[in-house]
Coordinates of C-alpha atoms and ligand atoms in Angstrom, one line a residue:
Chain A
M1 CA 0.0 0.0 0.0
Q2 CA 1.3 3.4 -0.8
F3 CA 0.8 5.8 2.1
W4 CA 0.2 9.2 0.4
P5 CA -2.3 8.0 -2.2
M6 CA -4.2 6.4 0.6
V7 CA -4.2 9.6 2.6
G8 CA -5.4 11.4 -0.6
G9 CA -8.3 9.0 -0.9
L10 CA -9.3 9.6 2.7
A11 CA -9.0 13.3 2.3
K12 CA -11.4 13.1 -0.6
G13 CA -13.7 11.1 1.6
L14 CA -13.3 13.8 4.2
G15 CA -14.8 16.2 1.7
T16 CA -17.9 14.1 1.4
T17 CA -18.0 13.8 5.2
T18 CA -17.8 17.5 5.5
S19 CA -20.6 18.0 3.0
I20 CA -22.8 15.6 5.0
F21 CA -21.9 17.4 8.2
C22 CA -22.6 20.9 6.9
L23 CA -25.8 20.0 5.0
T24 CA -27.1 18.2 8.1
L25 CA -26.5 21.3 10.3
L26 CA -28.0 23.6 7.6
F27 CA -31.2 21.6 7.6
S28 CA -31.5 20.3 11.1
L29 CA -30.9 23.5 13.1
P30 CA -33.8 25.4 11.6
L31 CA -36.0 22.3 11.4
G32 CA -35.3 21.6 15.0
L33 CA -36.6 25.0 15.9
L34 CA -39.8 24.4 14.0
V35 CA -40.2 21.1 15.7
A36 CA -39.6 22.7 19.1
L37 CA -42.2 25.4 18.4
G38 CA -44.7 22.7 17.3
R39 CA -43.9 20.7 20.4
M40 CA -44.8 23.7 22.5
S41 CA -47.8 24.8 20.3
K42 CA -51.2 25.5 21.8
F43 CA -52.7 23.1 19.2
G44 CA -52.9 19.7 20.8
A45 CA -52.7 17.8 17.6
L46 CA -49.5 19.5 16.4
R47 CA -48.0 19.1 19.9
Q48 CA -48.7 15.4 19.9
A49 CA -47.5 14.9 16.4
M50 CA -44.1 16.6 17.2
R51 CA -43.9 14.6 20.4
L52 CA -44.3 11.4 18.4
Y53 CA -41.8 12.5 15.8
I54 CA -39.2 13.2 18.5
S55 CA -39.9 10.0 20.3
V56 CA -39.6 7.9 17.1
M57 CA -36.4 9.7 15.9
R58 CA -34.8 9.3 19.3
G59 CA -36.1 5.8 20.0
T60 CA -34.9 4.0 16.8
P61 CA -31.3 3.5 15.5
L62 CA -30.0 6.1 13.2
M63 CA -28.7 3.4 10.9
L64 CA -32.2 1.9 10.6
Q65 CA -33.5 5.4 9.7
L66 CA -30.9 5.7 7.0
F67 CA -32.0 2.4 5.5
F68 CA -35.6 3.5 5.8
F69 CA -35.0 6.7 3.7
Y70 CA -32.8 4.8 1.2
F71 CA -34.9 1.7 0.6
G72 CA -38.3 3.2 1.6
P73 CA -39.1 4.9 -1.7
Y74 CA -38.4 1.6 -3.6
Y75 CA -39.9 -0.9 -1.2
I76 CA -43.0 1.2 -0.3
F77 CA -43.7 3.2 -3.4
N78 CA -41.8 1.2 -6.0
L79 CA -39.9 4.3 -6.9
N80 CA -36.4 3.9 -8.3
L81 CA -34.5 7.1 -7.3
G82 CA -31.1 5.6 -8.3
K83 CA -29.8 8.9 -9.7
L84 CA -31.9 11.9 -8.9
G85 CA -32.5 14.2 -11.8
F86 CA -31.2 17.5 -10.3
W87 CA -27.5 18.1 -10.1
G88 CA -26.9 14.5 -10.8
L89 CA -27.0 13.8 -7.1
D90 CA -26.6 10.3 -5.9
Y91 CA -29.8 9.3 -4.1
R92 CA -27.6 7.5 -1.5
F93 CA -26.2 10.9 -0.5
V94 CA -29.6 12.5 -0.5
A95 CA -30.9 9.7 1.8
V96 CA -28.0 10.1 4.2
V97 CA -28.5 13.9 4.5
L98 CA -32.3 13.5 4.8
G99 CA -31.9 10.8 7.5
F100 CA -29.3 12.8 9.4
S101 CA -31.2 16.0 9.2
L102 CA -34.5 14.6 10.4
N103 CA -32.8 12.7 13.1
Y104 CA -30.7 15.6 14.4
A105 CA -33.7 17.9 14.2
A106 CA -35.4 15.8 16.8
Y107 CA -32.4 16.1 19.2
F108 CA -32.0 19.8 18.5
A109 CA -35.7 20.4 19.1
E110 CA -35.5 19.1 22.6
I111 CA -32.5 21.3 23.2
Y112 CA -34.3 24.3 21.9
R113 CA -37.3 23.5 23.9
A114 CA -35.4 23.2 27.2
G115 CA -33.6 26.5 26.3
I116 CA -36.9 28.3 25.5
E117 CA -38.5 27.1 28.6
S118 CA -35.6 28.2 30.7
I119 CA -36.1 31.9 29.8
P120 CA -38.0 33.6 32.6
V121 CA -41.6 34.4 31.6
G122 CA -40.9 38.0 32.6
Q123 CA -38.9 38.5 29.4
R124 CA -41.9 37.7 27.3
E125 CA -44.1 39.8 29.4
A126 CA -41.7 42.8 29.2
G127 CA -41.7 42.3 25.4
K128 CA -45.5 42.3 25.3
I129 CA -45.8 45.4 27.5
L130 CA -43.4 47.3 25.3
G131 CA -45.6 46.5 22.3
F132 CA -43.5 43.9 20.6
S133 CA -45.5 41.4 18.5
R134 CA -45.2 37.7 19.5
A135 CA -42.7 37.1 16.6
Q136 CA -40.6 40.2 17.6
T137 CA -40.6 39.1 21.2
F138 CA -39.4 35.6 20.2
F139 CA -36.8 36.6 17.7
R140 CA -35.4 39.7 19.4
I141 CA -35.7 38.9 23.0
V142 CA -36.1 35.2 23.7
L143 CA -34.1 33.4 20.9
P144 CA -30.8 35.3 21.4
Q145 CA -30.9 34.4 25.1
V146 CA -31.7 30.8 24.2
V147 CA -28.8 30.5 21.8
K148 CA -26.4 31.5 24.6
R149 CA -27.9 28.9 27.0
I150 CA -28.0 26.0 24.6
L151 CA -24.5 26.3 23.1
P152 CA -22.9 23.6 25.4
P153 CA -25.5 20.9 24.6
V154 CA -25.5 21.9 20.9
T155 CA -21.7 21.5 20.9
N156 CA -22.2 18.0 22.2
E157 CA -24.6 17.1 19.4
V158 CA -22.4 18.7 16.7
I159 CA -19.4 16.7 17.9
T160 CA -21.5 13.5 17.9
L161 CA -22.6 14.4 14.3
V162 CA -19.0 14.5 13.1
K163 CA -18.6 10.9 14.3
D164 CA -22.1 9.8 13.2
T165 CA -21.3 10.7 9.6
S166 CA -19.4 7.5 9.5
L167 CA -22.7 5.6 9.6
A168 CA -23.1 6.6 5.9
F169 CA -20.9 3.6 5.2
A170 CA -24.0 1.5 5.6
L171 CA -25.3 3.0 2.3
S172 CA -21.8 2.9 0.7
V173 CA -21.6 6.7 0.4
M174 CA -18.0 7.5 -0.3
E175 CA -17.3 9.4 2.8
M176 CA -14.1 9.0 4.8
F177 CA -15.0 6.0 6.9
T178 CA -16.3 4.0 3.9
I179 CA -13.1 4.7 2.1
A180 CA -11.0 3.8 5.2
K181 CA -12.8 0.5 5.4
M182 CA -12.2 -0.3 1.8
E183 CA -8.5 0.6 1.9
A184 CA -8.1 -1.4 5.1
A185 CA -9.7 -4.5 3.5
A186 CA -7.8 -4.1 0.2
H187 CA -4.4 -3.9 1.9
T188 CA -5.1 -5.8 5.2
T189 CA -3.8 -2.9 7.3
M190 CA -5.0 -0.8 10.2
V191 CA -3.2 2.3 8.9
P192 CA -6.3 3.8 7.0
F193 CA -8.4 3.5 10.2
M194 CA -5.7 5.3 12.2
V195 CA -5.4 8.1 9.7
A196 CA -9.2 8.4 9.5
G197 CA -9.3 8.5 13.3
L198 CA -6.8 11.3 13.3
F199 CA -8.9 13.2 10.7
Y200 CA -12.0 12.8 12.8
Y201 CA -10.2 14.0 15.9
V202 CA -8.8 17.1 14.2
F203 CA -12.2 17.9 12.7
N204 CA -13.8 17.7 16.2
F205 CA -10.9 19.7 17.7
A206 CA -11.7 22.5 15.2
V207 CA -15.5 22.2 15.9
A208 CA -14.9 22.4 19.7
A209 CA -12.6 25.4 19.2
A210 CA -15.1 27.2 17.0
M211 CA -17.9 26.6 19.5
E212 CA -15.7 27.8 22.3
W213 CA -15.0 31.0 20.4
F214 CA -18.7 31.5 19.8
E215 CA -19.4 30.9 23.5
K216 CA -16.8 33.5 24.4
R217 CA -18.3 36.0 22.1
L218 CA -21.6 35.7 24.0
D219 CA -19.9 36.1 27.3
Y220 CA -20.5 39.8 27.4
Y221 CA -23.6 39.3 29.6
A222 CA -24.4 36.9 32.4
Chain B
M1 CA -69.1 57.9 25.5
S2 CA -68.9 61.6 25.4
A3 CA -70.1 61.8 29.0
I4 CA -66.7 60.6 30.1
P5 CA -64.5 63.6 30.9
P6 CA -61.3 63.5 28.9
D7 CA -59.1 63.5 32.0
E8 CA -60.3 60.1 33.1
M9 CA -57.2 58.2 32.0
L10 CA -58.2 54.8 33.3
V11 CA -61.6 53.6 34.4
V12 CA -62.1 50.2 36.0
E13 CA -65.6 49.0 36.6
A14 CA -66.7 45.9 38.5
V15 CA -63.7 44.0 37.2
R16 CA -63.6 40.3 38.0
K17 CA -60.9 37.7 37.4
S18 CA -60.8 34.0 38.1
F19 CA -58.0 31.5 37.6
G20 CA -59.8 28.2 37.1
G21 CA -62.2 28.0 40.0
T22 CA -60.5 30.6 42.3
Q23 CA -61.9 34.1 42.0
V24 CA -59.0 36.5 42.6
L25 CA -60.7 39.8 41.7
R26 CA -64.3 39.9 42.8
D27 CA -65.5 43.4 42.1
I28 CA -63.0 46.1 41.6
S29 CA -63.9 49.7 40.5
F30 CA -61.9 52.9 40.5
S31 CA -60.8 55.5 38.1
V32 CA -57.5 57.4 37.7
R33 CA -57.4 61.0 36.5
R34 CA -54.8 62.7 34.4
G35 CA -51.7 63.7 36.4
E36 CA -52.8 61.8 39.5
V37 CA -50.7 59.3 41.5
F38 CA -53.1 56.5 42.4
G39 CA -51.8 54.1 45.2
I40 CA -53.0 50.6 45.6
I41 CA -52.3 48.8 48.9
G42 CA -53.4 45.5 50.4
P43 CA -52.1 42.4 52.0
S44 CA -50.2 39.7 50.2
G45 CA -52.5 37.7 47.9
S46 CA -55.2 40.3 47.8
G47 CA -54.9 40.5 44.0
K48 CA -53.0 43.7 43.5
S49 CA -50.6 42.3 40.9
T50 CA -53.4 40.5 39.2
L51 CA -55.3 43.8 38.9
L52 CA -52.3 45.5 37.3
R53 CA -51.8 42.6 35.0
C54 CA -55.4 42.9 33.9
I55 CA -55.0 46.6 33.2
T56 CA -51.8 46.0 31.3
Q57 CA -53.3 43.1 29.3
L58 CA -50.9 40.5 30.7
E59 CA -54.1 38.8 31.9
R60 CA -57.6 38.8 30.5
V61 CA -60.4 39.8 32.9
S62 CA -63.3 37.4 33.4
G63 CA -65.8 40.2 33.5
G64 CA -66.3 43.9 34.1
K65 CA -65.2 47.0 32.2
I66 CA -61.9 48.8 31.6
R67 CA -61.5 52.0 29.7
V68 CA -58.2 53.6 28.7
C69 CA -58.2 57.3 27.8
G70 CA -61.8 57.2 26.9
E71 CA -61.6 54.1 24.8
T72 CA -63.2 50.8 25.8
M73 CA -60.7 48.0 26.2
V74 CA -63.1 45.4 27.6
S75 CA -66.7 45.3 28.6
D76 CA -69.3 42.8 29.5
A77 CA -71.0 41.0 26.6
P78 CA -74.7 40.2 27.0
D79 CA -73.8 36.5 27.5
G80 CA -71.8 37.4 30.6
T81 CA -68.4 36.9 29.1
A82 CA -65.8 39.6 28.7
R83 CA -65.8 41.3 25.3
Y84 CA -62.4 42.7 24.3
A85 CA -61.8 45.4 21.7
P86 CA -60.2 44.2 18.3
P87 CA -56.5 43.4 18.4
A88 CA -55.4 46.7 16.8
A89 CA -57.3 48.7 19.3
L90 CA -55.9 46.6 22.2
R91 CA -52.4 47.2 20.9
R92 CA -53.0 50.9 20.7
M93 CA -54.4 51.0 24.3
G94 CA -51.6 48.7 25.5
L95 CA -49.0 51.3 24.4
K96 CA -50.8 53.9 26.4
I97 CA -50.1 52.0 29.6
G98 CA -46.6 51.2 30.7
L99 CA -45.6 48.8 33.5
V100 CA -42.6 48.7 35.7
F101 CA -42.0 45.3 37.1
Q102 CA -41.1 44.3 40.6
N103 CA -38.1 42.3 39.4
F104 CA -37.2 44.7 36.5
N105 CA -37.3 42.2 33.6
L106 CA -34.6 44.1 31.7
F107 CA -33.3 42.4 28.6
P108 CA -30.0 41.0 29.7
H109 CA -28.5 40.6 26.2
F110 CA -29.0 44.3 25.4
S111 CA -27.0 47.2 26.7
V112 CA -28.8 49.7 28.8
L113 CA -29.2 52.0 25.8
R114 CA -30.6 49.3 23.6
N115 CA -33.0 48.3 26.4
L116 CA -34.4 51.8 25.9
T117 CA -34.3 52.1 22.1
E118 CA -35.3 48.6 20.9
A119 CA -39.1 49.2 21.3
Q120 CA -38.9 52.8 20.1
I121 CA -37.3 51.6 16.9
H122 CA -39.1 48.4 16.2
V123 CA -42.5 49.1 17.7
L124 CA -43.0 52.9 17.4
K125 CA -40.8 52.9 14.2
R126 CA -38.9 55.9 15.4
P127 CA -35.6 56.7 13.6
K128 CA -32.6 55.4 15.4
D129 CA -31.1 58.8 16.1
E130 CA -34.3 60.1 17.6
A131 CA -34.7 57.0 19.8
T132 CA -31.1 57.2 21.0
E133 CA -31.5 60.9 21.8
R134 CA -34.6 60.3 23.8
A135 CA -33.0 57.3 25.6
L136 CA -30.0 59.3 26.6
G137 CA -32.2 62.1 27.8
L138 CA -34.1 59.7 30.0
L139 CA -30.9 58.1 31.3
K140 CA -29.6 61.5 32.3
R141 CA -32.8 62.2 34.2
M142 CA -32.3 58.9 36.0
G143 CA -28.7 59.8 36.8
L144 CA -27.5 56.9 34.6
E145 CA -25.9 58.7 31.7
S146 CA -22.6 57.0 32.3
K147 CA -24.3 53.5 32.2
A148 CA -25.7 53.7 28.6
G149 CA -23.1 51.1 27.4
A150 CA -23.3 48.8 30.4
Y151 CA -25.3 45.6 30.5
P152 CA -28.0 45.1 33.1
C153 CA -26.0 42.5 35.0
Q154 CA -23.4 45.1 35.7
L155 CA -25.8 47.4 37.5
S156 CA -27.1 47.4 41.1
G157 CA -30.8 46.6 41.7
G158 CA -31.6 50.3 42.2
Q159 CA -29.9 51.2 38.9
Q160 CA -31.7 48.3 37.1
Q161 CA -35.0 49.5 38.3
R162 CA -34.3 53.0 37.2
V163 CA -33.5 51.6 33.8
G164 CA -36.8 49.7 33.9
I165 CA -38.6 53.0 34.6
A166 CA -36.7 54.7 31.8
R167 CA -37.5 51.9 29.4
A168 CA -41.2 52.2 30.1
L169 CA -41.0 56.0 29.8
A170 CA -39.2 55.8 26.4
L171 CA -42.5 54.9 24.8
Q172 CA -44.2 57.9 26.4
P173 CA -47.2 56.0 27.9
E174 CA -50.2 58.0 29.2
V175 CA -50.3 56.0 32.4
L176 CA -47.4 54.3 34.1
C177 CA -48.1 51.3 36.4
F178 CA -45.7 50.1 39.1
D179 CA -45.9 46.7 40.8
E180 CA -44.0 47.1 44.1
P181 CA -41.1 48.8 42.3
T182 CA -38.9 48.7 45.4
S183 CA -39.7 45.4 47.0
A184 CA -37.0 43.5 45.3
L185 CA -34.4 46.0 46.4
D186 CA -32.1 46.2 49.4
P187 CA -33.5 48.9 51.8
E188 CA -30.6 51.2 51.1
L189 CA -31.4 51.2 47.4
T190 CA -35.1 52.0 47.6
G191 CA -34.5 55.7 48.1
E192 CA -33.0 56.2 44.6
V193 CA -36.0 54.6 42.9
L194 CA -38.6 56.4 45.1
K195 CA -36.8 59.7 44.2
V196 CA -37.3 59.0 40.5
I197 CA -41.0 58.3 41.0
R198 CA -41.3 61.4 43.1
D199 CA -39.7 63.3 40.3
L200 CA -42.3 61.8 37.8
A201 CA -45.1 62.8 40.1
E202 CA -43.8 66.4 40.1
R203 CA -43.9 66.3 36.3
K204 CA -47.6 65.2 36.6
M205 CA -47.1 61.8 35.1
T206 CA -50.2 59.7 35.7
M207 CA -49.2 56.7 37.8
V208 CA -50.8 53.7 39.4
V209 CA -48.5 52.4 42.1
V210 CA -48.9 49.2 44.0
T211 CA -46.7 49.5 47.1
H212 CA -45.9 48.4 50.6
E213 CA -44.2 51.6 51.4
M214 CA -46.9 53.4 53.4
D215 CA -44.9 56.5 54.1
F216 CA -44.2 56.9 50.4
A217 CA -47.8 56.2 49.5
R218 CA -49.0 58.8 52.0
E219 CA -46.5 61.4 50.7
L220 CA -47.1 60.9 47.0
A221 CA -50.4 59.4 46.3
D222 CA -53.3 61.7 45.6
R223 CA -55.7 58.8 46.3
I224 CA -55.4 55.3 47.7
L225 CA -57.3 52.2 47.3
F226 CA -57.1 49.4 49.9
M227 CA -58.1 46.0 48.6
D228 CA -58.4 42.7 50.3
G229 CA -59.7 39.4 49.1
G230 CA -60.3 40.7 45.6
V231 CA -62.6 43.6 46.6
V232 CA -62.1 47.3 47.3
V233 CA -62.4 47.7 51.0
E234 CA -61.9 51.4 51.1
S235 CA -60.6 54.2 49.0
G236 CA -60.1 57.9 49.3
T237 CA -57.4 60.4 49.7
A238 CA -54.1 59.2 51.1
D239 CA -54.8 60.9 54.3
E240 CA -58.3 59.4 54.7
V241 CA -57.1 55.8 54.0
I242 CA -53.8 55.7 55.7
S243 CA -54.1 58.2 58.5
R244 CA -57.8 57.8 59.3
P245 CA -58.9 54.4 58.0
K246 CA -62.6 53.7 58.5
H247 CA -62.7 50.0 58.0
S248 CA -61.4 47.6 60.6
R249 CA -59.7 45.5 57.9
T250 CA -57.7 48.6 56.8
Q251 CA -56.9 49.4 60.3
S252 CA -55.6 46.0 61.2
F253 CA -53.6 45.9 57.9
L254 CA -52.0 49.2 58.6
G255 CA -51.5 48.3 62.3
R256 CA -49.6 45.1 61.3
L257 CA -47.3 47.1 59.0
R258 CA -46.5 49.5 61.9
R259 CA -45.6 46.5 64.1
Ligands
ATP301 N1 -51.7 32.6 37.2 C1 -52.4 32.3 38.4 N2 -53.0 31.1 38.5 C2 -53.7 30.8 39.6 N3 -53.7 31.6 40.7 C3 -53.1 32.8 40.6 C4 -52.4 33.2 39.4 N4 -51.8 34.4 39.7 C5 -52.2 34.8 40.9 N5 -53.0 33.8 41.5 C6 -53.6 33.9 42.8 O1 -54.3 35.1 42.9 C7 -54.1 35.6 44.3 C8 -53.7 37.1 44.2 O2 -52.4 37.1 43.7 P1 -51.6 38.5 43.4 O3 -50.3 38.1 43.0 O4 -52.5 39.3 42.5 O5 -51.6 39.1 44.9 P2 -50.8 40.4 45.4 O6 -51.8 41.3 46.0 O7 -50.1 41.0 44.3 O8 -49.9 39.8 46.4 P3 -48.4 40.3 46.8 O9 -48.5 41.4 47.8 O10 -47.8 39.1 47.5 O11 -47.6 40.6 45.6 C9 -53.2 34.7 45.0 O12 -53.9 33.9 45.8 C10 -52.5 33.9 43.9 O13 -52.2 32.7 44.4
MG302 MG1 -48.0 41.3 43.8

């Protein structure tokens, strides 16, 4: 086995890993907020639906969910999505991002909810007294304070996500772990795993540093 | 409608409020005139905060009538429920009534200045310069001009409450309500807040003040209402109610306060 070509292959996989990571955050962070708001809605049906959603997403294996989104369209609707029409995207990749986004949205929703409920009701009341609409009160007064409070648990989830991206190997998406596994099998060596492990570690080190920087930036008030 | 003199800023008639099965306000009536300081006193649990919360629309009444500056906010519907004015009118009336909270409820993530400008800019749509100018003027009046850039957590309780008052004043309400504005403060800090309220009284700001500070109430309030168990027990001038209370419940309440 040649070392540098192997590292090059892993680095390419790291690109895919990073795409899964970024797209998942892009979709799951806002979606989680919507789910949290639904979970706290005054409409009982919506509340129960979101409760069920969160419970299913958290109560079943993420890998099973990935399989569901990948095979579901074919087994259930007899749809063959092999290659999606737009941007020539591989449906495997789409299924992975879909599965991760929906799964992480459930976890983020519970973090948002805890954060929102931790803001004293007096903040909302002050907003109302000053004439802010409900939306203004939420986005200008409540949410910024929520963001500060939930950064530590969000950091935990984000770090878990970096590692969870390796589950995409189950659908043979060419991300870093899948490639490491193939290289290792082809050359009967542990080295690709060790290099991949190092890459994951550095990735998470950077994530933790970024989150810490963000936390510090919000340190200006108690 | 036209029978109401224009200087009746706030009229409360037979207001009732229940939470579930418990009736907290049974029958409250009073009116506040322009430029008047109206004191509300009463034992703990008598419904004073609930009354202020109904006036400021933080709670909905179960029945009765409230008028703000001649406009009906809520009245009794024929079927016995409370009928509120349409949302736009409620908002308009809400802006005429400010509230200073017992525990300040300042926005911790905003500087003092922004606590005062945010609603001016985003609710009243005032230009930023104008909002800032007004805010700085108010901070100066409160003796807080050096704190414009500070955050609430960096201020003492007395300073925070003065910011709370300035924040309410920034929207130029017609009536300013206070719910025990000094009771969350250390005794040595109450003076600076009472001084600000005294200054507002001199400027003829219409105020409704729930307080446990009897000396302050007697000094400043033009009229006082003593409530207990959700009803008005007695009301009149500060002198009448505090110095020469007629009802035994008022007498025993005041007696307990004097120890
Ligand atoms: N949201 C609520 N749900 C149920 N009961 C309530 C609610 N808010 C107030 N109450 C009850 O209403 C009664 C009056 O409360 P309120 O806070 O208005 O009294 P208060 O006169 O302001 O007392 P204090 O002097 O202690 O501030 C109390 O018995 C209280 O338990
Ligand atoms: Mg109270």
